[in-house]
mmCIF file of C-alpha atoms in Angstrom:
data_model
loop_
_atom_site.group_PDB
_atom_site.id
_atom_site.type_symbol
_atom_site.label_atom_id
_atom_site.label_comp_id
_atom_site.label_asym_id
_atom_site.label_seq_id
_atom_site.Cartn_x
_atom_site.Cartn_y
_atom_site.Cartn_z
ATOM 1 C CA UNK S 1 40.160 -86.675 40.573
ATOM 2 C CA UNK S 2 36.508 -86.852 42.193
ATOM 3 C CA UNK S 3 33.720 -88.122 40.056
ATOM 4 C CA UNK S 4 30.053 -88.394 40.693
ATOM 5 C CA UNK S 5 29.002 -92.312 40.579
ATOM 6 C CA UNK S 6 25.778 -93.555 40.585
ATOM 7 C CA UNK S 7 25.512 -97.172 42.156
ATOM 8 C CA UNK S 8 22.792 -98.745 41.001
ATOM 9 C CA UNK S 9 21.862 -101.436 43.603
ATOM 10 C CA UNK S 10 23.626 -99.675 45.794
ATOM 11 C CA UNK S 11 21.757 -101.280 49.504
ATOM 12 C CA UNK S 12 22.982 -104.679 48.389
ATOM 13 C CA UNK S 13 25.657 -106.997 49.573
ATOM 14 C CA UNK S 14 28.558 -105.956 47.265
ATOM 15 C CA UNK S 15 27.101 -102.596 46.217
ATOM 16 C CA UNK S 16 27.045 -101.290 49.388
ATOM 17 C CA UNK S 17 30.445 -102.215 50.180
ATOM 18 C CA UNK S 18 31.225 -100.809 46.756
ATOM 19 C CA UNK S 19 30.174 -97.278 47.604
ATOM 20 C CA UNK S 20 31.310 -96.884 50.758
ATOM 21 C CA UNK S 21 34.946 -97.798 49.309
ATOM 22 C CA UNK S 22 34.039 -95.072 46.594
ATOM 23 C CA UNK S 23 33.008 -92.705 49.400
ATOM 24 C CA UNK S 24 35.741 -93.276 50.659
ATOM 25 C CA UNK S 25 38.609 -92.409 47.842
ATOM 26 C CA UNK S 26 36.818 -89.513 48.075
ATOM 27 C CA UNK S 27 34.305 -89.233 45.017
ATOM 28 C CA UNK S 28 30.465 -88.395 45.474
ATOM 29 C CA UNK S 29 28.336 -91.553 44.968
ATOM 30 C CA UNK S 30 24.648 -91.576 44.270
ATOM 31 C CA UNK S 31 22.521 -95.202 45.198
ATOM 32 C CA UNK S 32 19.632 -96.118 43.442
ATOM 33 C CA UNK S 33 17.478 -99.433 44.569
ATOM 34 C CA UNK S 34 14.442 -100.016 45.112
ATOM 35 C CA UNK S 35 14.829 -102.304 48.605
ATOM 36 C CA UNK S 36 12.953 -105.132 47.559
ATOM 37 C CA UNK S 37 16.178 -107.035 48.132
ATOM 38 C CA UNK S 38 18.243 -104.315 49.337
ATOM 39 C CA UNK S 39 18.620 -102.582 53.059
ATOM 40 C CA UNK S 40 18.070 -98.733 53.687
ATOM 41 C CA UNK S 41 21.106 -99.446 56.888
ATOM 42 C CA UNK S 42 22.945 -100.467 54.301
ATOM 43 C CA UNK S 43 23.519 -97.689 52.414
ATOM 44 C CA UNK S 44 26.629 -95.826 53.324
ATOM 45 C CA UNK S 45 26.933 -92.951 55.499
ATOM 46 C CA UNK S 46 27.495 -90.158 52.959
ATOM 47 C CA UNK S 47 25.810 -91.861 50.079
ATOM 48 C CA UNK S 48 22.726 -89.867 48.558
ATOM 49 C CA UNK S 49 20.047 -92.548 48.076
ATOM 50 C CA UNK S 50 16.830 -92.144 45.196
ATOM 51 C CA UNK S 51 14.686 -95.177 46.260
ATOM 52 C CA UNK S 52 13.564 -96.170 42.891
ATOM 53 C CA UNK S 53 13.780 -99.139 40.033
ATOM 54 C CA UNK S 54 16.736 -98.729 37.809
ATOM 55 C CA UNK S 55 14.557 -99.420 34.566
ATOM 56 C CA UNK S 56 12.455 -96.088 35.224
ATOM 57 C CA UNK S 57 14.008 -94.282 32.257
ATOM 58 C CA UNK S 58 13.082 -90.786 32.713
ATOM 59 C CA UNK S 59 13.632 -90.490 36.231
ATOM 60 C CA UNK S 60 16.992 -92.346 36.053
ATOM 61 C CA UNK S 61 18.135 -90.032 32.772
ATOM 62 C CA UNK S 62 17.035 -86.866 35.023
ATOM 63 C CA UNK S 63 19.316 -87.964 37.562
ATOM 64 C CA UNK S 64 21.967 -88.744 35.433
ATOM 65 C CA UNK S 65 22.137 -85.677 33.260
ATOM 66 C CA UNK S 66 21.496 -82.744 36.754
ATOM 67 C CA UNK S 67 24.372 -84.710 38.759
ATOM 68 C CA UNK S 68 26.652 -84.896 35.775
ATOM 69 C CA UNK S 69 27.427 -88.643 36.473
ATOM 70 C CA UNK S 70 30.647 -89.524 35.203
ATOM 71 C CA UNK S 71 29.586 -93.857 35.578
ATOM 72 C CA UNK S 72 27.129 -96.040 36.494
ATOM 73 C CA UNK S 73 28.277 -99.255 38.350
ATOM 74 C CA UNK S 74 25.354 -101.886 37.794
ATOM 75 C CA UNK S 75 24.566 -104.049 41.129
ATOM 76 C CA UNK S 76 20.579 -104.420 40.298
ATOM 77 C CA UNK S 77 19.943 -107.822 39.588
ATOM 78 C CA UNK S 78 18.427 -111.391 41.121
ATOM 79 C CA UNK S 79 20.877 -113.992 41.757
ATOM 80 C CA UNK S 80 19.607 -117.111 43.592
ATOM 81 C CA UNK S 81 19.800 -120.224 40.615
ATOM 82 C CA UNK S 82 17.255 -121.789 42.729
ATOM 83 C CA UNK S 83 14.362 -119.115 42.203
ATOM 84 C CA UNK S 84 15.933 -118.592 38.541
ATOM 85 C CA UNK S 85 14.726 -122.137 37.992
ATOM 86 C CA UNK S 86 11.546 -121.692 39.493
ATOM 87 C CA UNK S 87 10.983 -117.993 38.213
ATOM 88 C CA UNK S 88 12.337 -117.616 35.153
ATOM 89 C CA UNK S 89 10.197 -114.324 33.636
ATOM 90 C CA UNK S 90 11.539 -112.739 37.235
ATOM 91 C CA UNK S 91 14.627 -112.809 36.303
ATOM 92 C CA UNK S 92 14.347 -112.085 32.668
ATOM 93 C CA UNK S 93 11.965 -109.009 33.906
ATOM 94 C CA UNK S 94 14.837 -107.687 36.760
ATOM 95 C CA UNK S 95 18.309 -108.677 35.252
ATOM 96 C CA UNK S 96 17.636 -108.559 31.259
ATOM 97 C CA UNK S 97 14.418 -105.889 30.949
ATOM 98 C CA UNK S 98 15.167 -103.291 34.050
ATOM 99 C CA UNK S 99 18.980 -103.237 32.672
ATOM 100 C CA UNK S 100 18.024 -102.500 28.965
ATOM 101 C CA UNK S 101 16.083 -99.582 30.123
ATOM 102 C CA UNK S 102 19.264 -98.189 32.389
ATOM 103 C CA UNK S 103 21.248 -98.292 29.699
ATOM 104 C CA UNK S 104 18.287 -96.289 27.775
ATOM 105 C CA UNK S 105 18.786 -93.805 30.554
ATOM 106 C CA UNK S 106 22.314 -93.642 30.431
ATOM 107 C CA UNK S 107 22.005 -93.001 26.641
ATOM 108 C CA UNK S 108 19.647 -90.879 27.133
ATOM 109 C CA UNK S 109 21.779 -88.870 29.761
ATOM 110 C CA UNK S 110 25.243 -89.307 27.524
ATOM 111 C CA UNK S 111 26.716 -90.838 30.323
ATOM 112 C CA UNK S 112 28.423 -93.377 27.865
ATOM 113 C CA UNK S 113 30.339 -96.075 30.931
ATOM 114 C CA UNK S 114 29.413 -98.700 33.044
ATOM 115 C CA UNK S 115 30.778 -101.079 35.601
ATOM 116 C CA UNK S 116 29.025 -104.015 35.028
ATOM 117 C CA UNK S 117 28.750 -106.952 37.833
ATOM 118 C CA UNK S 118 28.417 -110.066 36.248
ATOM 119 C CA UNK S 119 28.879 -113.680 37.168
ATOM 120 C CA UNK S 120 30.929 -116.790 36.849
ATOM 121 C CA UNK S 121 27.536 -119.113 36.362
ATOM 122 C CA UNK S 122 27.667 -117.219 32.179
ATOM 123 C CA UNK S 123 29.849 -119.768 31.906
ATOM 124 C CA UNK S 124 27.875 -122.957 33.019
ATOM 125 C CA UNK S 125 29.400 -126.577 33.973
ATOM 126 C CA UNK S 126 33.332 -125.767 33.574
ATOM 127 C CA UNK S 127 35.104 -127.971 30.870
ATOM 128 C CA UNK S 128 38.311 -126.941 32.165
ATOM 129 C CA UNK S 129 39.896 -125.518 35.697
ATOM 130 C CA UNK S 130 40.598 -122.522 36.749
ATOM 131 C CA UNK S 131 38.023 -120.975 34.143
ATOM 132 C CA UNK S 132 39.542 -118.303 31.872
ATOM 133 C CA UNK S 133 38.049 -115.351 30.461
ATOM 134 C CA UNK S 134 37.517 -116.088 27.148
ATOM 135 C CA UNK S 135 36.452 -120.228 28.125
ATOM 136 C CA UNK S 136 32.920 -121.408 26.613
ATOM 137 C CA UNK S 137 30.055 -119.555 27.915
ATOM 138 C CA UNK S 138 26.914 -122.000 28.473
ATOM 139 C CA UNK S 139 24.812 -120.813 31.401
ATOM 140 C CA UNK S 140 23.046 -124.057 32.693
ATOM 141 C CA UNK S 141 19.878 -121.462 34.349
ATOM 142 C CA UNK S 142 18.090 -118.606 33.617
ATOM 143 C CA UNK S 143 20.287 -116.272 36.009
ATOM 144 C CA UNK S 144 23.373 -117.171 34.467
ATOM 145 C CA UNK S 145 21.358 -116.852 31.003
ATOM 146 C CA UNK S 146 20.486 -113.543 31.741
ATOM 147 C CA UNK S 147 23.723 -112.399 32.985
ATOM 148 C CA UNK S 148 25.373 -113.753 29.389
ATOM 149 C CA UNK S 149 22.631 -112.031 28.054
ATOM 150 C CA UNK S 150 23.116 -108.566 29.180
ATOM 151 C CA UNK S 151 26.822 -108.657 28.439
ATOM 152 C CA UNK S 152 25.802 -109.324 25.170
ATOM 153 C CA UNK S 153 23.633 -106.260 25.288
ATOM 154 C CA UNK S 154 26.466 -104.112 26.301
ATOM 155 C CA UNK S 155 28.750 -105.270 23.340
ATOM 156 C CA UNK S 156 25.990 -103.646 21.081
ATOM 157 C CA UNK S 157 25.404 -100.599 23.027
ATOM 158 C CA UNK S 158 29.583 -100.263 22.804
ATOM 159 C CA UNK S 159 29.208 -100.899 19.238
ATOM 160 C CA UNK S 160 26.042 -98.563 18.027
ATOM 161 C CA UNK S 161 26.204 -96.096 20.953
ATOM 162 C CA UNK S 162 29.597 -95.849 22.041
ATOM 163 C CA UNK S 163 28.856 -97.210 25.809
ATOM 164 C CA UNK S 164 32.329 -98.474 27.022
ATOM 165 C CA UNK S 165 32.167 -100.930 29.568
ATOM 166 C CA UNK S 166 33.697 -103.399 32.452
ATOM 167 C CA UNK S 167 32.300 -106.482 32.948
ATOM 168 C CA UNK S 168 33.125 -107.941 36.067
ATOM 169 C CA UNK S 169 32.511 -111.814 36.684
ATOM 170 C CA UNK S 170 32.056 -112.834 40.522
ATOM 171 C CA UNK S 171 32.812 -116.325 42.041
ATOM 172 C CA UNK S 172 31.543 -116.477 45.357
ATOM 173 C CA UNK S 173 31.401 -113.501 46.906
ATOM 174 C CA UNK S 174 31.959 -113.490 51.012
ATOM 175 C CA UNK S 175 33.202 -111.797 54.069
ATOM 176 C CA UNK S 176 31.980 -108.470 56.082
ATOM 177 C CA UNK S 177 33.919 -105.377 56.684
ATOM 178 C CA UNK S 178 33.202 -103.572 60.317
ATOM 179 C CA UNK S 179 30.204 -101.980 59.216
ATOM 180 C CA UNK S 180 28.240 -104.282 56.112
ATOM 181 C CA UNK S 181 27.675 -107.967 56.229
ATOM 182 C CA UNK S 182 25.739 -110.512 54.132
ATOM 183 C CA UNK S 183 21.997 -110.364 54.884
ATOM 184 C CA UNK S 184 19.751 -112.118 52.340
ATOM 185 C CA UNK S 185 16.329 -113.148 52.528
ATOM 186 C CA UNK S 186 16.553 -116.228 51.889
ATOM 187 C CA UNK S 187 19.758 -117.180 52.775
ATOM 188 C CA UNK S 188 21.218 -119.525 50.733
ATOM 189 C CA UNK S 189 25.117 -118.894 50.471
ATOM 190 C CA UNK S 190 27.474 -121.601 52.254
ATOM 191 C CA UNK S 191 29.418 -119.307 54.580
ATOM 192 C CA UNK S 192 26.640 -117.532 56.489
ATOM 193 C CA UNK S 193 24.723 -120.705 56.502
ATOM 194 C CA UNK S 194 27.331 -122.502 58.284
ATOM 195 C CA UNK S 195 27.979 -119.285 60.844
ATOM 196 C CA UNK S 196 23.967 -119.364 60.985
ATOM 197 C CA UNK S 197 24.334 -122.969 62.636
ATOM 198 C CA UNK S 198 26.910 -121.981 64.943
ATOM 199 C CA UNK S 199 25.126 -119.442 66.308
ATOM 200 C CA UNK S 200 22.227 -121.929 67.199
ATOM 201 C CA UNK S 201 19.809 -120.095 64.110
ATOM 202 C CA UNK S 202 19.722 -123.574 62.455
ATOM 203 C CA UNK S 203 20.398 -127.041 63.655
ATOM 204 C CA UNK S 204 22.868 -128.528 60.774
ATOM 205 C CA UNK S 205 24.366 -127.638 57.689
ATOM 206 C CA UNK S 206 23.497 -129.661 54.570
ATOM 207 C CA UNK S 207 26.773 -130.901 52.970
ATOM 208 C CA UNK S 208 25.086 -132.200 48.966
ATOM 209 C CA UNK S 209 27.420 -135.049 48.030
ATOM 210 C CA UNK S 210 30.014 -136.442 49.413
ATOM 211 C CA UNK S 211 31.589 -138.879 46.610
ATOM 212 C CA UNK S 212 33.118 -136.151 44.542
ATOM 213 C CA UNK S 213 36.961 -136.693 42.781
ATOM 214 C CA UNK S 214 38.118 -133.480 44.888
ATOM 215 C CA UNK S 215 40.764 -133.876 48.015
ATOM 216 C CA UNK S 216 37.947 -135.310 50.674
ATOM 217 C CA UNK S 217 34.901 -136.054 48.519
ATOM 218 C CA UNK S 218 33.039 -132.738 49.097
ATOM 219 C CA UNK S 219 32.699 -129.688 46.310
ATOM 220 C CA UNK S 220 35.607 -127.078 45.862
ATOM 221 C CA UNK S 221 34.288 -123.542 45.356
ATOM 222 C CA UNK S 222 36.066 -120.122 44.653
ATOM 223 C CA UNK S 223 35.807 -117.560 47.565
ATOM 224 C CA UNK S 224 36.755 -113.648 47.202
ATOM 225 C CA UNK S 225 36.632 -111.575 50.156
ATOM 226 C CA UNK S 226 33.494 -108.592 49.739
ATOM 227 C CA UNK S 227 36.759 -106.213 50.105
ATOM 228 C CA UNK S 228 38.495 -107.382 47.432
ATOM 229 C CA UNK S 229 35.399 -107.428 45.002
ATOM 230 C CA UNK S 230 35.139 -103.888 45.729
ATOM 231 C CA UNK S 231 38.485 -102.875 45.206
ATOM 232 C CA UNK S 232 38.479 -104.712 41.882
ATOM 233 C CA UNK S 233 35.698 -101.834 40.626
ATOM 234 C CA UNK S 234 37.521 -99.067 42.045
ATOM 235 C CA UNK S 235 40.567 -100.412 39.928
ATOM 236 C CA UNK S 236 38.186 -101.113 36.189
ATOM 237 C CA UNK S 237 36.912 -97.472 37.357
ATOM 238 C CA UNK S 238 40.618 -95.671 37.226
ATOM 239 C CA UNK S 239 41.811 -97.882 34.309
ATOM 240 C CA UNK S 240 39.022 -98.770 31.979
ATOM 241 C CA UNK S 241 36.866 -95.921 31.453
ATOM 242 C CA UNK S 242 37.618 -95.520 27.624
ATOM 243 C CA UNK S 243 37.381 -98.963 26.724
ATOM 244 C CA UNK S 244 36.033 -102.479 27.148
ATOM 245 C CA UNK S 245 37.171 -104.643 29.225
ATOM 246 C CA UNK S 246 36.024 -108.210 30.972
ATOM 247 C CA UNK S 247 37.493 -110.027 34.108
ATOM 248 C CA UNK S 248 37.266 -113.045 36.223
ATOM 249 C CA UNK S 249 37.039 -112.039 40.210
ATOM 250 C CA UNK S 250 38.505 -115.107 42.505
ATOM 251 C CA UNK S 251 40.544 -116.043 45.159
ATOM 252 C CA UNK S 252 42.452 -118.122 42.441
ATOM 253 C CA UNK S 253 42.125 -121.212 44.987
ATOM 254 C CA UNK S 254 39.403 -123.347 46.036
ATOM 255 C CA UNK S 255 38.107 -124.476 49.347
ATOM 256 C CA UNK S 256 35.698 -127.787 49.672
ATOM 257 C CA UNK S 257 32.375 -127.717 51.935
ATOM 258 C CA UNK S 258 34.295 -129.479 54.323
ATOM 259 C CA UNK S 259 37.135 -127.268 54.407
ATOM 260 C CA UNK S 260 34.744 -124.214 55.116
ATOM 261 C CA UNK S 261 32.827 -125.885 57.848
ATOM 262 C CA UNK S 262 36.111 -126.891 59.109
ATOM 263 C CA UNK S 263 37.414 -123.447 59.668
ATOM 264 C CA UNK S 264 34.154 -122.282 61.029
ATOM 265 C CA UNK S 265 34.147 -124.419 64.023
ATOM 266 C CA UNK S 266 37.957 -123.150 64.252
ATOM 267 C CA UNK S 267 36.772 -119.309 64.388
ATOM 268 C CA UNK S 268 33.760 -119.866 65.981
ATOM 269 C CA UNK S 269 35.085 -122.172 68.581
ATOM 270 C CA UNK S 270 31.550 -123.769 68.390
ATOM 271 C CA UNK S 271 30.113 -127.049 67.173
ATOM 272 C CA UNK S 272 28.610 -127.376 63.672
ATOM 273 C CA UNK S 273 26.659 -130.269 63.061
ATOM 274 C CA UNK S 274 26.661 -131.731 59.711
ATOM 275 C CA UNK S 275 23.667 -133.925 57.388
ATOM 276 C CA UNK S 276 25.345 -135.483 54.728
ATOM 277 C CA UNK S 277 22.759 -135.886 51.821
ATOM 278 C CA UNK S 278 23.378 -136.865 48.063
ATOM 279 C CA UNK S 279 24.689 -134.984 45.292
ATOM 280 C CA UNK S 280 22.355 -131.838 43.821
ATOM 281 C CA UNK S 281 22.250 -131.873 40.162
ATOM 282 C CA UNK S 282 24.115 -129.826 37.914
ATOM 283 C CA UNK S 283 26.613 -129.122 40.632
ATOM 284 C CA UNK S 284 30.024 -129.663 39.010
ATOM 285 C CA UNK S 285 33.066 -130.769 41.180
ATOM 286 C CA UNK S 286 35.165 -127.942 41.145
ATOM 287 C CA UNK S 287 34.593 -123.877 40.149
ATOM 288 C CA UNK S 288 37.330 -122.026 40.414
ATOM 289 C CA UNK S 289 38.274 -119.079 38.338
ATOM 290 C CA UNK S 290 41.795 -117.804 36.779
ATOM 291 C CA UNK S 291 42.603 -114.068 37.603
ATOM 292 C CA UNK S 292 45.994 -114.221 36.159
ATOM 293 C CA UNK S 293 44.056 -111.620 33.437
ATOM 294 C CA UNK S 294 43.217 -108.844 35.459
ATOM 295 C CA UNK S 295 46.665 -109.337 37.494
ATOM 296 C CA UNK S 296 48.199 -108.424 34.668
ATOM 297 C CA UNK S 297 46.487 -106.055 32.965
ATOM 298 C CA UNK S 298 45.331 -104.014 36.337
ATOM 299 C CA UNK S 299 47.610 -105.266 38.899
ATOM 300 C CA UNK S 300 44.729 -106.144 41.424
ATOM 301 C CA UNK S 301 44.911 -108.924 43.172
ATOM 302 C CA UNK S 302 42.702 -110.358 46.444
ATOM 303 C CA UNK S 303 44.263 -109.820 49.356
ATOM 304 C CA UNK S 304 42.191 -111.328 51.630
ATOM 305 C CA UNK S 305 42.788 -115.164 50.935
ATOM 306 C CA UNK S 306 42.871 -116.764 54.217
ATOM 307 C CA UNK S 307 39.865 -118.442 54.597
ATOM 308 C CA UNK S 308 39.879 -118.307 58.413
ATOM 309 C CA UNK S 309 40.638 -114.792 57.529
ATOM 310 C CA UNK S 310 37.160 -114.471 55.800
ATOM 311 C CA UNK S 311 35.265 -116.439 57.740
ATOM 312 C CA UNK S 312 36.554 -114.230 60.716
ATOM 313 C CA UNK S 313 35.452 -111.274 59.268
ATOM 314 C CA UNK S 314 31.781 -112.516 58.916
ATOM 315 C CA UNK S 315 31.240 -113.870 61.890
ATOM 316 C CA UNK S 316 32.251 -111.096 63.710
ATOM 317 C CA UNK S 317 29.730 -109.102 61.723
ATOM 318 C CA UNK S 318 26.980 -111.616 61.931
ATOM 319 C CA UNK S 319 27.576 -111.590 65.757
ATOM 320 C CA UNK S 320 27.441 -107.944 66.167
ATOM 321 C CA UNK S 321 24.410 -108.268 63.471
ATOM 322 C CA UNK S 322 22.501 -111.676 64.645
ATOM 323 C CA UNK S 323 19.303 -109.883 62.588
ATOM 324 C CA UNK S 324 21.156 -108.640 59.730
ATOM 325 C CA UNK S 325 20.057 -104.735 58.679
ATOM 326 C CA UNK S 326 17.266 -103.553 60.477
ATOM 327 C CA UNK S 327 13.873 -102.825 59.183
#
């Protein structure tokens, strides 16, 4: 049955590829973002965009309540550790504050679910691996502290105002489909960085410790194919509306720095130089998440694995996009 979704961060990365699926199984989706990180080419064909922030709480409840939106899925938030570090009121301000007043505005509009997308850095420097769901949570920097924190805020508004919810918690999200790609300003995931050096945009790739205890020396990271994130909200959406509900999103294998730069130059068929520096702190050795959960309570499951696979898909967008979005 069609419903009428509002996608809130909708010109982003995953949120755009997130609508366009919903577009796509045929319900009506409605994007709301202000573009300060976001691209207006982004947003899919179809898609009725309200270029606004998310925590303007009569203008988001007015939406809401004439569209008759059935759920909000929740893409609106900062995610760069670095500038978390630097900034931390930013992202208390975007992720914690501008959430707490859409969920006023859902309230406000009885629109009582949400897809949440969260993140696997609420659960700081891994004590075990593959993380679980229900594993420690100790977010090592403000973005993963605010994250925590609004997941936190959600289990109130489930238990006072009867908000059900899905929180989704990312790995490293990657890959393009034919039509959206990965376009950040300033770039600072490992995949398009290495693709950025084969196209000649930058002259090496930094590789930040190579003395690890992983296979050759070099961090392993979790990487889920922008498809399969999107499919995983499409599946919370048709299963989980009348409860709550919390997942880990992975490939449910790892892949090292080397390993990654290794199967660029394979795709690519071009030389990537390397700089091998010393080890960043705080980076831990190994993140890579168990999914066995939502395999078994959802039956999704990535299905884009490969990692050539991925990293095909990217470049092939990058190269058609060597500027990203425009404008």
């Amino acid at each position: 049955m069609s419903s009428t979704i509002l996608v809130a961060g909708g010109a982003g990365y995953i949120g755009s590829v997130t609508a366009q699926l919903l577009i796509d199984a045929g319900h009506r989706v409605l994007v709301v973002d202000d573009l300060s990180r976001g691209h207006r080419a982004a947003v899919p064909q179809g898609a009725e965009l309200t270029c606004a922030r998310v925590g303007d709480v009569q203008a988001i409840s007015e939406l809401l309540r004439s569209n008759r939106v059935d759920s909000v899925f929740h893409f609106c938030a900062h995610s760069l550790v670095g500038e978390s570090m630097r900034d931390p009121a930013l992202y208390y301000e975007n992720n914690l504050i501008q959430g707490k007043l859409l969920l006023d505005a859902m309230i406000a509009a009885d629109v009582k679910h949400m897809i949440f997308s969260s993140t696997c850095a609420i659960f700081g420097l891994p004590q075990s691996v593959p993380i679980l769901e229900d594993d420690p949570m100790r977010p090592a920097n403000p973005y993963g502290e605010t994250k925590y924190a609004f997941e936190r805020m959600l289990h109130w508004y489930h238990e006072v105002y009867g908000l059900n919810y899905t929180a989704l918690r990312y790995f490293n999200a990657c890959g393009a489909t034919a039509t959206h790609g990965e376009h950040h300003d300033p770039e600072t995931h490992l995949i398009p960085l290495v693709l950025f050096t084969a196209m000649g945009k930058r002259e090496q790739i930094e590789i930040y410790g190579t003395d690890y205890e992983t296979r050759d020396g070099t961090c392993v990271r979790d990487y889920i194919h922008v498809l399969d994130l999107a499919a995983a909200h499409l599946t919370a959406f048709e299963q989980c509306r009348d409860r709550v509900a919390y997942y880990n999103l992975g490939n449910g294998a790892g892949f090292t720095v080397r390993e990654v730069i290794d199967a660029a130059r394979r795709v690519t068929g071009r030389p990537i130089q390397v700089h091998e520096g010393p080890r960043r702190a705080g980076d831990p050795p190994v993140l890579v998440g168990g999914t066995e959960k939502i395999n078994r309570e959802l039956g999704w499951s990535p299905e884009h694995t490969e990692l050539d696979q991925i990293i095909e898909s990217a470049w092939r967008w990058h190269s058609a996009h060597p500027d990203g979005y425009p404008g």
